[in-house]
């Protein structure tokens, strides 16, 4: 008899009258009977209940039973059509209603030949019970083997064992074939303990184990790394005078590789050859994979050559891991060469091979080749799996191709490939990286509705996205959401929030989060401490920062170089340079090497305090320590020189940079342009701007701002020296300077380009300078340029802030006409502006239009209703719009109603509070 391994909880019904009352109260008599039948349909062992229970037999069951009584029923077309509609439970009913076991077996075999039929454990159990009852043991054993092979997961195997425990009588004992089939099935699902129990039963039974029996268990044990236990099985195998074969040796090689003991694996390989057992492709592949996993890729490649020399044909599996490992190491050319060798030897790449290459190509930024390889894979008829799609989506998102990644995400199901949690997380990460939180939340909303369930990575990614956006309210809402949905936050959840609060200067909330982390039983790590220390340093509270550093050391959390770097930066900002230098010495005493960031931070402090000459001495010191200056180091020195009026020296330093292979970036050019502007050499500043553009480095708003400031100053001087002495307003002067800037860009052949207009419009809108932004927008349209989404959103927001509602609505209309989607934040601003302007009906109409878009209803409530209307005192309109959402069937979660109730509690709206309370009770 098999050891009783599990007992499904649904078999143990409470006997109390309470349980019975509960069922009767909850279900009607018909539903109650269905409930009981469904419960029984899940049980692994069925008593012949169908003959003793009094209930209505489905018509389809009666009809089929009547057909089966006829002669040559197998030829009935009606039977085949009726069988298409059968449920697993109805199949079991038909089998039970058969007068004899042979009829039941014949009908079961008939169904098994049909492509649509998927036998259930219930059907198997009814049939085996009948066959055993009629002592048809050979047929019962054949069905038992078929049952074992049909199991699709661990739960089904456990239910199967539970059933077989009860039905395997002395007359119907397990045969060797049945035992071996069960061992192989247990191995398929890595059920080690259960396999060991079956093995013990075999040894205690009358059945003599075969080589397959021993090999099956050895393989199961070795795959889980239990080599010592496998060696005990080998010893027993030798007692039965059986010799290990290639399968036995290969299993031990797998086990040693799993335990990262390659020397032991090769010892087994040598012994195998010595004993005259010839290694096959699987043996070599296991060793090759083991070498790759240990980072010994070149040895793995040598082993492939040895295989070929010995005329052992490599398989796709042999090549795939080395190709993937080469890609992971950045050795893409060698991976492609190996792929060529693979094809040359007649081996076709499989889905894993392609997936490894696609991931590797994305890793080295070969976007076009990676996508091309994906298309080639499809053309060759290799069907991508979920891992392939995950690699493709991740690669596209990392390259900024989020729109394309989203299309891939939507098209996955075309190949019957369902996105898993990782697929959704990759897509969410892509949207968060490119500040598309509405899109990320839409994916999250789908996960909540149809699965898979969000996990820690999902929540952490979204929280990080909101923190980077500065939307800490939504980040905290997600933390509560996470906990209420049974997903516990980890160290990274709290660390993201601590970083977010520190970035916004909310140190009290950051410290509160830090303490809450400890209350949850989580130990703050060096990243959490460093984030909080950085926050205090930026707020110039160096005492608290140093106190945290000491506390960090006390609890055994070792500060890293970044921890010291942020404190050095804090001292430099407070002009406490001696203390910063002292800390550099302490880094070395702690056994940590100062990095280029450490030195550059100190150099930055010296430069900002007018001590550029000392900064160059630090550069000399870092070179002596084999720590070469990077682009940021040079940019810092250039900035320092420019602030001291040494722009020409700074320009020479740019040339020195180039000789060392460092390409000047936006910060470098902007610093030296600023330096020449300070010297009043505007012509040379524009000359450098042209150099910058020609080098493919596009100016940002700060670069243009440096030039605009000087042009505005010149404009003021011209007006003051004019004959009539008339002076324009600041806004008029600013508008004129923007026009002059565009003219100067044109004169110097460095614009204005499309990017110039976008950069200026967005920057001016952020500064609240809507007049100049509008002027540029008109100019852009006059030149036939089509504004992008960023331009429209920026104009929309600035108009809303200035309550230019009609202008904002006009921009919104243009966006929709041009196929652009306003951000959720823009809609919030628009609705709030309409509310302030007492244009409530337009606000309502705009909100109703939003509901046609694919957004998360929760985020709409958080952003538009709570952070928008409620916080500006528009609770009445808020509740009205909430009613609109509910009428449209928008699924707002329970947690969002809780948040809404909490926010409304501060408003003097008792009816609203009662209404929300009723929602919470619903």
Short mmCIF file of N, CA and C in Angstrom, two decimals, residues 53-128:
data_model
loop_
_atom_site.label_atom_id
_atom_site.label_comp_id
_atom_site.label_asym_id
_atom_site.label_seq_id
_atom_site.Cartn_x
_atom_site.Cartn_y
_atom_site.Cartn_z
N UNK A 53 -28.20 8.03 -4.30
CA UNK A 53 -28.74 9.37 -4.11
C UNK A 53 -29.98 9.55 -4.99
N UNK A 54 -30.94 10.26 -4.48
CA UNK A 54 -32.14 10.51 -5.27
C UNK A 54 -32.08 11.94 -5.80
N UNK A 55 -31.72 12.09 -7.04
CA UNK A 55 -31.72 13.41 -7.65
C UNK A 55 -31.94 13.23 -9.14
N UNK A 56 -32.26 14.32 -9.83
CA UNK A 56 -32.56 14.27 -11.26
C UNK A 56 -31.27 14.05 -12.06
N UNK A 57 -31.28 13.01 -12.89
CA UNK A 57 -30.13 12.71 -13.73
C UNK A 57 -30.23 13.59 -14.98
N UNK A 58 -29.14 14.27 -15.37
CA UNK A 58 -29.19 15.12 -16.57
C UNK A 58 -29.65 14.34 -17.80
N UNK A 59 -30.36 15.01 -18.68
CA UNK A 59 -30.92 14.36 -19.88
C UNK A 59 -29.83 13.78 -20.76
N UNK A 60 -28.71 14.49 -20.88
CA UNK A 60 -27.63 14.01 -21.74
C UNK A 60 -27.06 12.70 -21.22
N UNK A 61 -27.02 12.53 -19.90
CA UNK A 61 -26.52 11.29 -19.30
C UNK A 61 -27.46 10.13 -19.62
N UNK A 62 -28.78 10.39 -19.46
CA UNK A 62 -29.77 9.34 -19.77
C UNK A 62 -29.70 8.93 -21.24
N UNK A 63 -29.58 9.94 -22.12
CA UNK A 63 -29.56 9.65 -23.56
C UNK A 63 -28.36 8.80 -23.93
N UNK A 64 -27.19 9.17 -23.41
CA UNK A 64 -25.97 8.43 -23.75
C UNK A 64 -26.05 7.01 -23.19
N UNK A 65 -26.57 6.87 -21.96
CA UNK A 65 -26.71 5.52 -21.38
C UNK A 65 -27.62 4.64 -22.25
N UNK A 66 -28.67 5.23 -22.79
CA UNK A 66 -29.57 4.46 -23.68
C UNK A 66 -28.85 4.05 -24.97
N UNK A 67 -28.03 4.97 -25.53
CA UNK A 67 -27.29 4.66 -26.76
C UNK A 67 -26.31 3.52 -26.51
N UNK A 68 -25.65 3.55 -25.33
CA UNK A 68 -24.63 2.54 -25.02
C UNK A 68 -25.23 1.14 -24.87
N UNK A 69 -26.54 1.05 -24.66
CA UNK A 69 -27.18 -0.27 -24.56
C UNK A 69 -27.41 -0.90 -25.94
N UNK A 70 -27.28 -0.08 -26.98
CA UNK A 70 -27.53 -0.57 -28.33
C UNK A 70 -26.33 -1.30 -28.92
N UNK A 71 -26.60 -2.00 -30.04
CA UNK A 71 -25.57 -2.75 -30.75
C UNK A 71 -24.77 -1.78 -31.63
N UNK A 72 -23.47 -1.95 -31.69
CA UNK A 72 -22.58 -1.09 -32.46
C UNK A 72 -22.76 0.40 -32.13
N UNK A 73 -22.82 0.68 -30.87
CA UNK A 73 -23.02 2.07 -30.43
C UNK A 73 -21.83 2.97 -30.81
N UNK A 74 -20.65 2.35 -31.05
CA UNK A 74 -19.47 3.14 -31.39
C UNK A 74 -19.64 3.93 -32.69
N UNK A 75 -20.55 3.46 -33.55
CA UNK A 75 -20.75 4.11 -34.84
C UNK A 75 -21.78 5.23 -34.79
N UNK A 76 -22.32 5.48 -33.64
CA UNK A 76 -23.40 6.48 -33.51
C UNK A 76 -22.84 7.90 -33.63
N UNK A 77 -23.33 8.62 -34.62
CA UNK A 77 -22.91 10.03 -34.80
C UNK A 77 -23.51 10.91 -33.69
N UNK A 78 -24.70 10.53 -33.26
CA UNK A 78 -25.37 11.28 -32.18
C UNK A 78 -24.53 11.22 -30.90
N UNK A 79 -23.96 10.02 -30.63
CA UNK A 79 -23.15 9.85 -29.43
C UNK A 79 -21.95 10.80 -29.43
N UNK A 80 -21.27 10.87 -30.56
CA UNK A 80 -20.08 11.73 -30.64
C UNK A 80 -20.45 13.19 -30.40
N UNK A 81 -21.56 13.64 -30.96
CA UNK A 81 -21.99 15.03 -30.76
C UNK A 81 -22.37 15.30 -29.31
N UNK A 82 -23.05 14.32 -28.71
CA UNK A 82 -23.43 14.49 -27.30
C UNK A 82 -22.21 14.52 -26.39
N UNK A 83 -21.21 13.71 -26.71
CA UNK A 83 -20.00 13.63 -25.88
C UNK A 83 -19.24 14.96 -25.85
N UNK A 84 -19.40 15.73 -26.91
CA UNK A 84 -18.73 17.05 -26.96
C UNK A 84 -19.18 17.96 -25.83
N UNK A 85 -20.42 17.74 -25.35
CA UNK A 85 -21.00 18.64 -24.34
C UNK A 85 -20.81 18.13 -22.91
N UNK A 86 -20.23 16.96 -22.75
CA UNK A 86 -20.15 16.34 -21.41
C UNK A 86 -19.17 17.06 -20.50
N UNK A 87 -19.57 17.17 -19.24
CA UNK A 87 -18.66 17.66 -18.20
C UNK A 87 -17.96 16.45 -17.59
N UNK A 88 -16.80 16.65 -16.92
CA UNK A 88 -16.12 15.52 -16.27
C UNK A 88 -17.04 14.76 -15.30
N UNK A 89 -17.89 15.48 -14.58
CA UNK A 89 -18.76 14.82 -13.62
C UNK A 89 -19.81 13.94 -14.33
N UNK A 90 -20.29 14.42 -15.48
CA UNK A 90 -21.27 13.64 -16.24
C UNK A 90 -20.64 12.37 -16.83
N UNK A 91 -19.36 12.45 -17.23
CA UNK A 91 -18.65 11.25 -17.70
C UNK A 91 -18.61 10.21 -16.59
N UNK A 92 -18.28 10.69 -15.36
CA UNK A 92 -18.23 9.77 -14.21
C UNK A 92 -19.59 9.14 -13.95
N UNK A 93 -20.64 9.92 -14.11
CA UNK A 93 -22.00 9.39 -13.92
C UNK A 93 -22.30 8.27 -14.92
N UNK A 94 -21.96 8.52 -16.18
CA UNK A 94 -22.22 7.51 -17.23
C UNK A 94 -21.45 6.23 -16.94
N UNK A 95 -20.18 6.37 -16.55
CA UNK A 95 -19.38 5.19 -16.23
C UNK A 95 -19.99 4.40 -15.08
N UNK A 96 -20.48 5.10 -14.08
CA UNK A 96 -21.07 4.44 -12.90
C UNK A 96 -22.37 3.73 -13.26
N UNK A 97 -23.13 4.29 -14.20
CA UNK A 97 -24.43 3.71 -14.56
C UNK A 97 -24.32 2.47 -15.45
N UNK A 98 -23.10 2.19 -15.97
CA UNK A 98 -22.94 1.01 -16.82
C UNK A 98 -23.15 -0.28 -16.01
N UNK A 99 -23.84 -1.24 -16.64
CA UNK A 99 -24.20 -2.47 -15.92
C UNK A 99 -22.99 -3.31 -15.56
N UNK A 100 -21.99 -3.34 -16.43
CA UNK A 100 -20.80 -4.15 -16.11
C UNK A 100 -19.55 -3.34 -16.41
N UNK A 101 -18.43 -3.79 -15.87
CA UNK A 101 -17.16 -3.07 -15.98
C UNK A 101 -16.67 -3.00 -17.41
N UNK A 102 -16.93 -4.09 -18.20
CA UNK A 102 -16.45 -4.10 -19.58
C UNK A 102 -17.09 -2.97 -20.39
N UNK A 103 -18.39 -2.76 -20.18
CA UNK A 103 -19.08 -1.67 -20.89
C UNK A 103 -18.49 -0.32 -20.52
N UNK A 104 -18.25 -0.14 -19.21
CA UNK A 104 -17.65 1.11 -18.75
C UNK A 104 -16.27 1.32 -19.36
N UNK A 105 -15.46 0.25 -19.41
CA UNK A 105 -14.11 0.33 -19.97
C UNK A 105 -14.17 0.66 -21.46
N UNK A 106 -15.09 0.03 -22.17
CA UNK A 106 -15.21 0.28 -23.61
C UNK A 106 -15.59 1.74 -23.88
N UNK A 107 -16.53 2.26 -23.07
CA UNK A 107 -16.94 3.65 -23.27
C UNK A 107 -15.77 4.59 -22.95
N UNK A 108 -15.03 4.29 -21.90
CA UNK A 108 -13.87 5.12 -21.52
C UNK A 108 -12.82 5.10 -22.63
N UNK A 109 -12.55 3.91 -23.19
CA UNK A 109 -11.57 3.79 -24.27
C UNK A 109 -12.05 4.54 -25.51
N UNK A 110 -13.36 4.50 -25.76
CA UNK A 110 -13.95 5.24 -26.89
C UNK A 110 -13.70 6.74 -26.71
N UNK A 111 -13.97 7.24 -25.50
CA UNK A 111 -13.75 8.66 -25.23
C UNK A 111 -12.28 9.03 -25.35
N UNK A 112 -11.39 8.15 -24.88
CA UNK A 112 -9.95 8.43 -24.90
C UNK A 112 -9.42 8.62 -26.31
N UNK A 113 -10.09 8.05 -27.30
CA UNK A 113 -9.66 8.20 -28.69
C UNK A 113 -10.10 9.55 -29.29
N UNK A 114 -11.01 10.26 -28.60
CA UNK A 114 -11.52 11.54 -29.10
C UNK A 114 -10.55 12.67 -28.69
N UNK A 115 -10.22 13.53 -29.62
CA UNK A 115 -9.24 14.60 -29.36
C UNK A 115 -9.72 15.58 -28.30
N UNK A 116 -11.03 15.75 -28.18
CA UNK A 116 -11.58 16.74 -27.25
C UNK A 116 -11.62 16.24 -25.81
N UNK A 117 -11.46 14.94 -25.60
CA UNK A 117 -11.67 14.37 -24.27
C UNK A 117 -10.44 14.51 -23.38
N UNK A 118 -10.63 15.10 -22.22
CA UNK A 118 -9.59 15.23 -21.20
C UNK A 118 -10.09 14.51 -19.95
N UNK A 119 -9.65 13.28 -19.72
CA UNK A 119 -10.17 12.52 -18.57
C UNK A 119 -9.82 13.17 -17.24
N UNK A 120 -10.75 13.14 -16.31
CA UNK A 120 -10.52 13.69 -14.97
C UNK A 120 -10.21 12.55 -14.01
N UNK A 121 -9.67 12.91 -12.87
CA UNK A 121 -9.38 11.90 -11.84
C UNK A 121 -10.67 11.23 -11.39
N UNK A 122 -11.74 11.99 -11.38
CA UNK A 122 -13.03 11.43 -10.98
C UNK A 122 -13.44 10.28 -11.91
N UNK A 123 -13.29 10.49 -13.24
CA UNK A 123 -13.64 9.45 -14.22
C UNK A 123 -12.76 8.21 -14.02
N UNK A 124 -11.46 8.45 -13.86
CA UNK A 124 -10.53 7.34 -13.64
C UNK A 124 -10.92 6.55 -12.39
N UNK A 125 -11.21 7.30 -11.31
CA UNK A 125 -11.48 6.63 -10.03
C UNK A 125 -12.74 5.76 -10.10
N UNK A 126 -13.79 6.26 -10.77
CA UNK A 126 -15.03 5.47 -10.92
C UNK A 126 -14.74 4.20 -11.71
N UNK A 127 -13.99 4.32 -12.80
CA UNK A 127 -13.69 3.16 -13.65
C UNK A 127 -12.84 2.14 -12.90
N UNK A 128 -11.79 2.60 -12.22
CA UNK A 128 -10.91 1.67 -11.49
C UNK A 128 -11.69 0.96 -10.39
#
